[in-house]
mmCIF file of C-alpha atoms in Angstrom:
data_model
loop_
_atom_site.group_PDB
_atom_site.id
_atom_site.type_symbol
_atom_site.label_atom_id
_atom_site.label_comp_id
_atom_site.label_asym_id
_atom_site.label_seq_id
_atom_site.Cartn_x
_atom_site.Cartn_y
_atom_site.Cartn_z
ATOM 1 C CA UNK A 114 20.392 19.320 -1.860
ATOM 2 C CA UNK A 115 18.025 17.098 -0.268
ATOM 3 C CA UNK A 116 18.390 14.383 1.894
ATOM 4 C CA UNK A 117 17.914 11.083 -0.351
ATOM 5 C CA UNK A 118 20.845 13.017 -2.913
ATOM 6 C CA UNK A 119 23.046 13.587 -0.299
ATOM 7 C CA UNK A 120 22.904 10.147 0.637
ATOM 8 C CA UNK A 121 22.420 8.784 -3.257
ATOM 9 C CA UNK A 122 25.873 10.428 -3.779
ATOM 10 C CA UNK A 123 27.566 8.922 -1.751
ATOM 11 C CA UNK A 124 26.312 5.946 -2.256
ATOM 12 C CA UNK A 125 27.366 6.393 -5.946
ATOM 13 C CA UNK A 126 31.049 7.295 -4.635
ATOM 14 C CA UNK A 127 31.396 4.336 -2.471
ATOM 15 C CA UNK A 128 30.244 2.166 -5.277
ATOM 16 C CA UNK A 129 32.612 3.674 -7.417
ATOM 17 C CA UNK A 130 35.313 3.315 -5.240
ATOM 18 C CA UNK A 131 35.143 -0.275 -4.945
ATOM 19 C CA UNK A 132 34.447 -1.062 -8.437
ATOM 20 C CA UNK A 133 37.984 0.629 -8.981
ATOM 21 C CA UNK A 134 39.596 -0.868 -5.774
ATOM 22 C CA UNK A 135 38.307 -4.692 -5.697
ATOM 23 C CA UNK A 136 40.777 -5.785 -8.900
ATOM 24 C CA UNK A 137 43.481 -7.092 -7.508
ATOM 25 C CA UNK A 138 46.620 -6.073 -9.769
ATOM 26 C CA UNK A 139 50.477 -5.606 -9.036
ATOM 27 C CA UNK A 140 49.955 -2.763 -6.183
ATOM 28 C CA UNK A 141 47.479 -5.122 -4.388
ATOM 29 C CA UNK A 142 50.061 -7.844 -4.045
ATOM 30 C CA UNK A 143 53.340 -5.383 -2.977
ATOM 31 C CA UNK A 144 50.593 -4.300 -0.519
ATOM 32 C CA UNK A 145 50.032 -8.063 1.091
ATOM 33 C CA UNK A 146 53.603 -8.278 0.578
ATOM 34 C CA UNK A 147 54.857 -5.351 2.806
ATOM 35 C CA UNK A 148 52.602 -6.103 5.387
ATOM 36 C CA UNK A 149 53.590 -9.944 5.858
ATOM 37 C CA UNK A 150 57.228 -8.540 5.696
ATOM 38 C CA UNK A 151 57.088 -5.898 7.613
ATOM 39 C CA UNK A 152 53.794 -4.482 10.026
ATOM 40 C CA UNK A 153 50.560 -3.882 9.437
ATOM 41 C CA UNK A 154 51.454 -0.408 10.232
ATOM 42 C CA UNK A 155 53.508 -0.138 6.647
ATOM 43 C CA UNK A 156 50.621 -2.635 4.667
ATOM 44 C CA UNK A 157 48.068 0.019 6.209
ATOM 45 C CA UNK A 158 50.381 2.832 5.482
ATOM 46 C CA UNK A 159 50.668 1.703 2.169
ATOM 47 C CA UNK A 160 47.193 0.901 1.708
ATOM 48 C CA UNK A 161 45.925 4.551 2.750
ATOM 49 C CA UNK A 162 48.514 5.432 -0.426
ATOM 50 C CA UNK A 163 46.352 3.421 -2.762
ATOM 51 C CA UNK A 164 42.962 5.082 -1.591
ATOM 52 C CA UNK A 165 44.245 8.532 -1.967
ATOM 53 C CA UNK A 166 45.693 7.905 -4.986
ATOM 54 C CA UNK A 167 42.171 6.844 -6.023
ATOM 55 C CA UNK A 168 40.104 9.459 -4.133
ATOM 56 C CA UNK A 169 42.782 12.145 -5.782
ATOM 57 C CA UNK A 170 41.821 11.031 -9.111
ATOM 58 C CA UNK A 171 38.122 10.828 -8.216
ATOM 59 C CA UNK A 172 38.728 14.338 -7.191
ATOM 60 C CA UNK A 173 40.857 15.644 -10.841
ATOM 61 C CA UNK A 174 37.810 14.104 -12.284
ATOM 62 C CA UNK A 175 34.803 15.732 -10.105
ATOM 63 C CA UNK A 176 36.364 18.631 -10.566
ATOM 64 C CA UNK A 177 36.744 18.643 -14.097
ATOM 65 C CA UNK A 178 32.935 16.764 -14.391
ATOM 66 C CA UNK A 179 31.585 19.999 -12.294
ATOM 67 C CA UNK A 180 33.315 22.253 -14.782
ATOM 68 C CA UNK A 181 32.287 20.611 -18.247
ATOM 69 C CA UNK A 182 29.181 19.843 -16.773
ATOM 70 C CA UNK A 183 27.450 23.154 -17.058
ATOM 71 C CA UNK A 184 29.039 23.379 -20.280
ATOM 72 C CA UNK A 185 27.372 20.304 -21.508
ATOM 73 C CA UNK A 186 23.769 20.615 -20.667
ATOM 74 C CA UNK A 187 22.438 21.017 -23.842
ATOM 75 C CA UNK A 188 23.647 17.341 -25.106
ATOM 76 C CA UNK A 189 23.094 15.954 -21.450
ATOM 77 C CA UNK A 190 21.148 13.197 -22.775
ATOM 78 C CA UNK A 191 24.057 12.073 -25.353
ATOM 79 C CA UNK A 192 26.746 12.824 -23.201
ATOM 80 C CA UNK A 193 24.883 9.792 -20.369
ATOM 81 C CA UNK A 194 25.188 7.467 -23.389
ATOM 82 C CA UNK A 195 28.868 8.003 -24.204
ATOM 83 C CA UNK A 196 29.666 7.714 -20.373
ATOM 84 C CA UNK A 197 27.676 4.991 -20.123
ATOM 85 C CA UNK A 198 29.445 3.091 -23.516
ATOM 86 C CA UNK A 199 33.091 4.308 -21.680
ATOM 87 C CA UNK A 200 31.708 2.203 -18.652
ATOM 88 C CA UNK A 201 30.577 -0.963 -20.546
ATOM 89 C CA UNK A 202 33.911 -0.657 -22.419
ATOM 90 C CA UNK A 203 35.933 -0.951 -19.244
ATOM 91 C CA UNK A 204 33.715 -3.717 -17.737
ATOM 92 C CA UNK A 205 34.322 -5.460 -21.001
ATOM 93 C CA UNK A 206 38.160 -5.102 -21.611
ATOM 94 C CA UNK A 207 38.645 -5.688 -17.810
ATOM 95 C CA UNK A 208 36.923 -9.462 -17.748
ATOM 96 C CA UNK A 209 38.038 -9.794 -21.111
ATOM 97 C CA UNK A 210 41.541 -9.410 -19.686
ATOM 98 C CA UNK A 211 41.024 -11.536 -16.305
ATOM 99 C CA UNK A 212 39.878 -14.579 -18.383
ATOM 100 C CA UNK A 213 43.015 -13.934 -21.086
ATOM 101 C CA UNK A 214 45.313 -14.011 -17.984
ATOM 102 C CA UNK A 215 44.563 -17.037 -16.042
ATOM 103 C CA UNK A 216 48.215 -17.898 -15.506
ATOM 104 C CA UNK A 217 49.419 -18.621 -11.728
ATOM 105 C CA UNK A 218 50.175 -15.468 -9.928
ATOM 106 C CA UNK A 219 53.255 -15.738 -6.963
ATOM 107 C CA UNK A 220 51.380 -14.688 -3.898
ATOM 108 C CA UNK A 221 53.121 -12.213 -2.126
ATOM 109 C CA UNK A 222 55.490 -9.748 -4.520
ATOM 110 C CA UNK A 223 58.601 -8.904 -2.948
ATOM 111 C CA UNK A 224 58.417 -6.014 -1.100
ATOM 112 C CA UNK A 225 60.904 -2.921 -1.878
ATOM 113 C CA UNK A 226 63.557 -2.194 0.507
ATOM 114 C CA UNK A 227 62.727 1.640 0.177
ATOM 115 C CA UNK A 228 59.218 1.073 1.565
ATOM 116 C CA UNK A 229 59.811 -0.320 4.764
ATOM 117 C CA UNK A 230 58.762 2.587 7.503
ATOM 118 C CA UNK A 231 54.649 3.809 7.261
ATOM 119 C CA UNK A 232 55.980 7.467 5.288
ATOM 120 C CA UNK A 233 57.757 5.605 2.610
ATOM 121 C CA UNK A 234 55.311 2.853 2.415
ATOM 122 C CA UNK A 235 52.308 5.648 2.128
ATOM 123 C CA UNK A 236 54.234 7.830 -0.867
ATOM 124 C CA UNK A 237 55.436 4.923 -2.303
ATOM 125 C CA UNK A 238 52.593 3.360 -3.362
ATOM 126 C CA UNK A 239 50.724 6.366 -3.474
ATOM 127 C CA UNK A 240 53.297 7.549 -6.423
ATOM 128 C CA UNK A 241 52.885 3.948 -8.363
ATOM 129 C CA UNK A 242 49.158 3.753 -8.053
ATOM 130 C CA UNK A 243 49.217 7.494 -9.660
ATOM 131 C CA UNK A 244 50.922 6.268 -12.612
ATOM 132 C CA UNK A 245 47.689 4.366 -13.826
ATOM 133 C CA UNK A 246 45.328 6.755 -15.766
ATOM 134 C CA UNK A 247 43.119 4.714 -16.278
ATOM 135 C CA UNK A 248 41.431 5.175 -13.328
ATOM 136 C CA UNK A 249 40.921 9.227 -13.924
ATOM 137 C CA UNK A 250 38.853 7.936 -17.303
ATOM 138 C CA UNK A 251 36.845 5.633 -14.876
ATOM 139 C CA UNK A 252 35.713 8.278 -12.574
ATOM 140 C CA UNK A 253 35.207 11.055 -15.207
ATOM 141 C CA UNK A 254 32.667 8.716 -17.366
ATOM 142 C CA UNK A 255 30.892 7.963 -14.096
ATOM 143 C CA UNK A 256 30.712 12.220 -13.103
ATOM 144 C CA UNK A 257 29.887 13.082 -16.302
ATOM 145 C CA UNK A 258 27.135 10.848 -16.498
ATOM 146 C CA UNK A 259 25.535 12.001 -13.442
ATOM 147 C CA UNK A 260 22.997 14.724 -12.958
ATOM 148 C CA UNK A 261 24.166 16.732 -10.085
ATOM 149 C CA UNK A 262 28.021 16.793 -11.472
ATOM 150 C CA UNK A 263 27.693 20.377 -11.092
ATOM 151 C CA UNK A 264 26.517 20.054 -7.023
ATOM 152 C CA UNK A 265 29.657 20.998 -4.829
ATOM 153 C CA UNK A 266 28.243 18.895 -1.828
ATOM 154 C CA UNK A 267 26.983 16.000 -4.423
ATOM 155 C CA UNK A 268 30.605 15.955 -6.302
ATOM 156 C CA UNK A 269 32.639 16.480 -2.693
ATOM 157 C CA UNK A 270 30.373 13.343 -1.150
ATOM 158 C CA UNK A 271 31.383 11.398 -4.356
ATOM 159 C CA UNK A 272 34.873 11.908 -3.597
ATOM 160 C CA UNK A 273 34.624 11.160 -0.030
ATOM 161 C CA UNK A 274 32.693 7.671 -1.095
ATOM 162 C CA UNK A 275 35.144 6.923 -3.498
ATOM 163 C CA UNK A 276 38.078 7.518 -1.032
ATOM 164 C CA UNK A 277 36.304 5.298 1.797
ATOM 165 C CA UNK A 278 35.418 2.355 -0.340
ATOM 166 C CA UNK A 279 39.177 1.918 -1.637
ATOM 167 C CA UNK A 280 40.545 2.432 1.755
ATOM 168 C CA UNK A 281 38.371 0.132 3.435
ATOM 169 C CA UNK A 282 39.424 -2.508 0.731
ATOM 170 C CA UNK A 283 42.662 -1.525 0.933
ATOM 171 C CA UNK A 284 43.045 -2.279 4.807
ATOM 172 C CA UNK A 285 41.228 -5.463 4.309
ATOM 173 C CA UNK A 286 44.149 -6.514 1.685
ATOM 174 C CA UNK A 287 46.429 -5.168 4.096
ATOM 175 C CA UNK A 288 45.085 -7.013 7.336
ATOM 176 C CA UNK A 289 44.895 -10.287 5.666
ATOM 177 C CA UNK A 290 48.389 -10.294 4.530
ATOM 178 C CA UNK A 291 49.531 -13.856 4.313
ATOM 179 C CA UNK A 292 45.977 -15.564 5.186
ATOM 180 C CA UNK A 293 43.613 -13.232 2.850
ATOM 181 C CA UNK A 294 46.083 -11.885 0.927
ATOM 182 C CA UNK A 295 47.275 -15.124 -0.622
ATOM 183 C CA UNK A 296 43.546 -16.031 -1.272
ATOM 184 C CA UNK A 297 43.036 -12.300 -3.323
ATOM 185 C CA UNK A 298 45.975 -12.266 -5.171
ATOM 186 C CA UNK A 299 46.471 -16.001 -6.005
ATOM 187 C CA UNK A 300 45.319 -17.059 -9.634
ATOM 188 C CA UNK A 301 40.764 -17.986 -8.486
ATOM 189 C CA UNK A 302 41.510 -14.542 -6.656
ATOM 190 C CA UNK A 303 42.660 -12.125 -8.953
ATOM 191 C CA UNK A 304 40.163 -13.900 -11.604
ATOM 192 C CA UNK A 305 37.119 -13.601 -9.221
ATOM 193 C CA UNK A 306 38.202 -10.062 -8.486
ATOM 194 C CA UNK A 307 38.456 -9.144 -11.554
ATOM 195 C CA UNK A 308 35.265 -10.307 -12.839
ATOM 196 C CA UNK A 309 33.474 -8.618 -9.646
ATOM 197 C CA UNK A 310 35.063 -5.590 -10.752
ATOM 198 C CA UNK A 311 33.361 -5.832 -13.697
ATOM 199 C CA UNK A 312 30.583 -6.555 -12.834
ATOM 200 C CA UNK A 313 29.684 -3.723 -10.660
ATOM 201 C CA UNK A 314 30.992 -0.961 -13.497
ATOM 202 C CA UNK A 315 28.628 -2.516 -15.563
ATOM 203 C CA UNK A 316 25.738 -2.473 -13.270
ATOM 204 C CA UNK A 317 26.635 1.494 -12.933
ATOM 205 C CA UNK A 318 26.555 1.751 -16.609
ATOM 206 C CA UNK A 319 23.600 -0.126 -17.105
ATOM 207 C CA UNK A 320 21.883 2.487 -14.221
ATOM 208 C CA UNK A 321 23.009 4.962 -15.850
ATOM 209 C CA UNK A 322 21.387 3.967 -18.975
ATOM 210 C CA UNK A 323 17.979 3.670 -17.327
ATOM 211 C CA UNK A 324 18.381 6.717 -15.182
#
């Protein structure tokens, strides 16, 4: 691979990885609320859990995207546009769904007694944030919509953006506990999340379209 598709991929990982990581949902706010009950150690701890959680299932879906993908070639072209509608879709039905829900959220969820030391905290949250499939979907319209799905370096840079970008959200949900974390996860927060979300899964969509 050259140099610019190294780079573009994982470019396109890291932008993936936020789009799925900037929401801010029910993990987000058991994240500010271990760390403002406990240490940063345990919101980081439990932070990290989220990112892997989302860099596994970037992973399942590379994977799977690398496998199909040389299957696929002859209906490349159609196979972009029904990535590309999955994409829209989710932009869609995720500010659809932050405008429906505009109710008052309490800022800081109380934190489980089980998740109190940096292991627990980790597998914890790693174990709830695997119980959303959604995300797998996400990251398998956006692989099989690129062109070098079937590139081991492109698809393992991918992953490795994807897993960076949640993280480093992550920690910054973490780190602001009280102070930024009441801001995110308060009712303006989780709306203008939300919306930013989808916002930048459209943009990929839309890129996609035009690529």
């Amino acid at each position: 691979m050259s140099r610019p598709a190294v780079v573009s991929a994982f470019l396109a990982g890291l932008v993936a990885g936020y789009g799925v990581a900037v929401p801010v949902g029910a993990i987000a706010v058991l994240v500010v609320g271990l760390t403002a009950r406990t240490s940063f150690r345990v919101g980081a701890a439990a932070a990290l859990g989220v990112a892997t959680a989302d860099g596994l299932y970037a992973a399942v879906a590379t994977l799977g995207g690398t496998v199909v993908a040389g299957l696929v070639t002859p209906v490349a072209g159609p196979l972009r546009l029904v990535a590309a509608g999955v994409l829209l879709a989710l932009a869609v039905h995720g500010a659809w769904r932050a405008l429906r829900q505009r109710a008052p959220a309490t800022a800081t969820a109380p934190a489980r007694r089980g998740l109190d030391t940096p292991s627990r905290a980790f597998l914890g949250v790693l174990v709830l944030t695997l119980l959303n499939p959604a995300t797998i979907v996400y990251f398998a319209a956006l692989v099989l919509g690129r062109s070098d799905a079937a590139e081991p370096l492109a698809a393992g840079l991918f992953v490795l953006g994807a897993f960076l970008a949640s993280a480093s959200w992550q920690l910054l949900v973490a780190a602001g506990g009280s102070l930024v974390g009441r801001a995110l996860t308060g009712a303006r927060g989780r709306l203008v999340t939300a919306l930013a979300s989808s916002t930048i899964i459209a943009a990929l969509a839309v890129a996609m379209l035009v690529g």
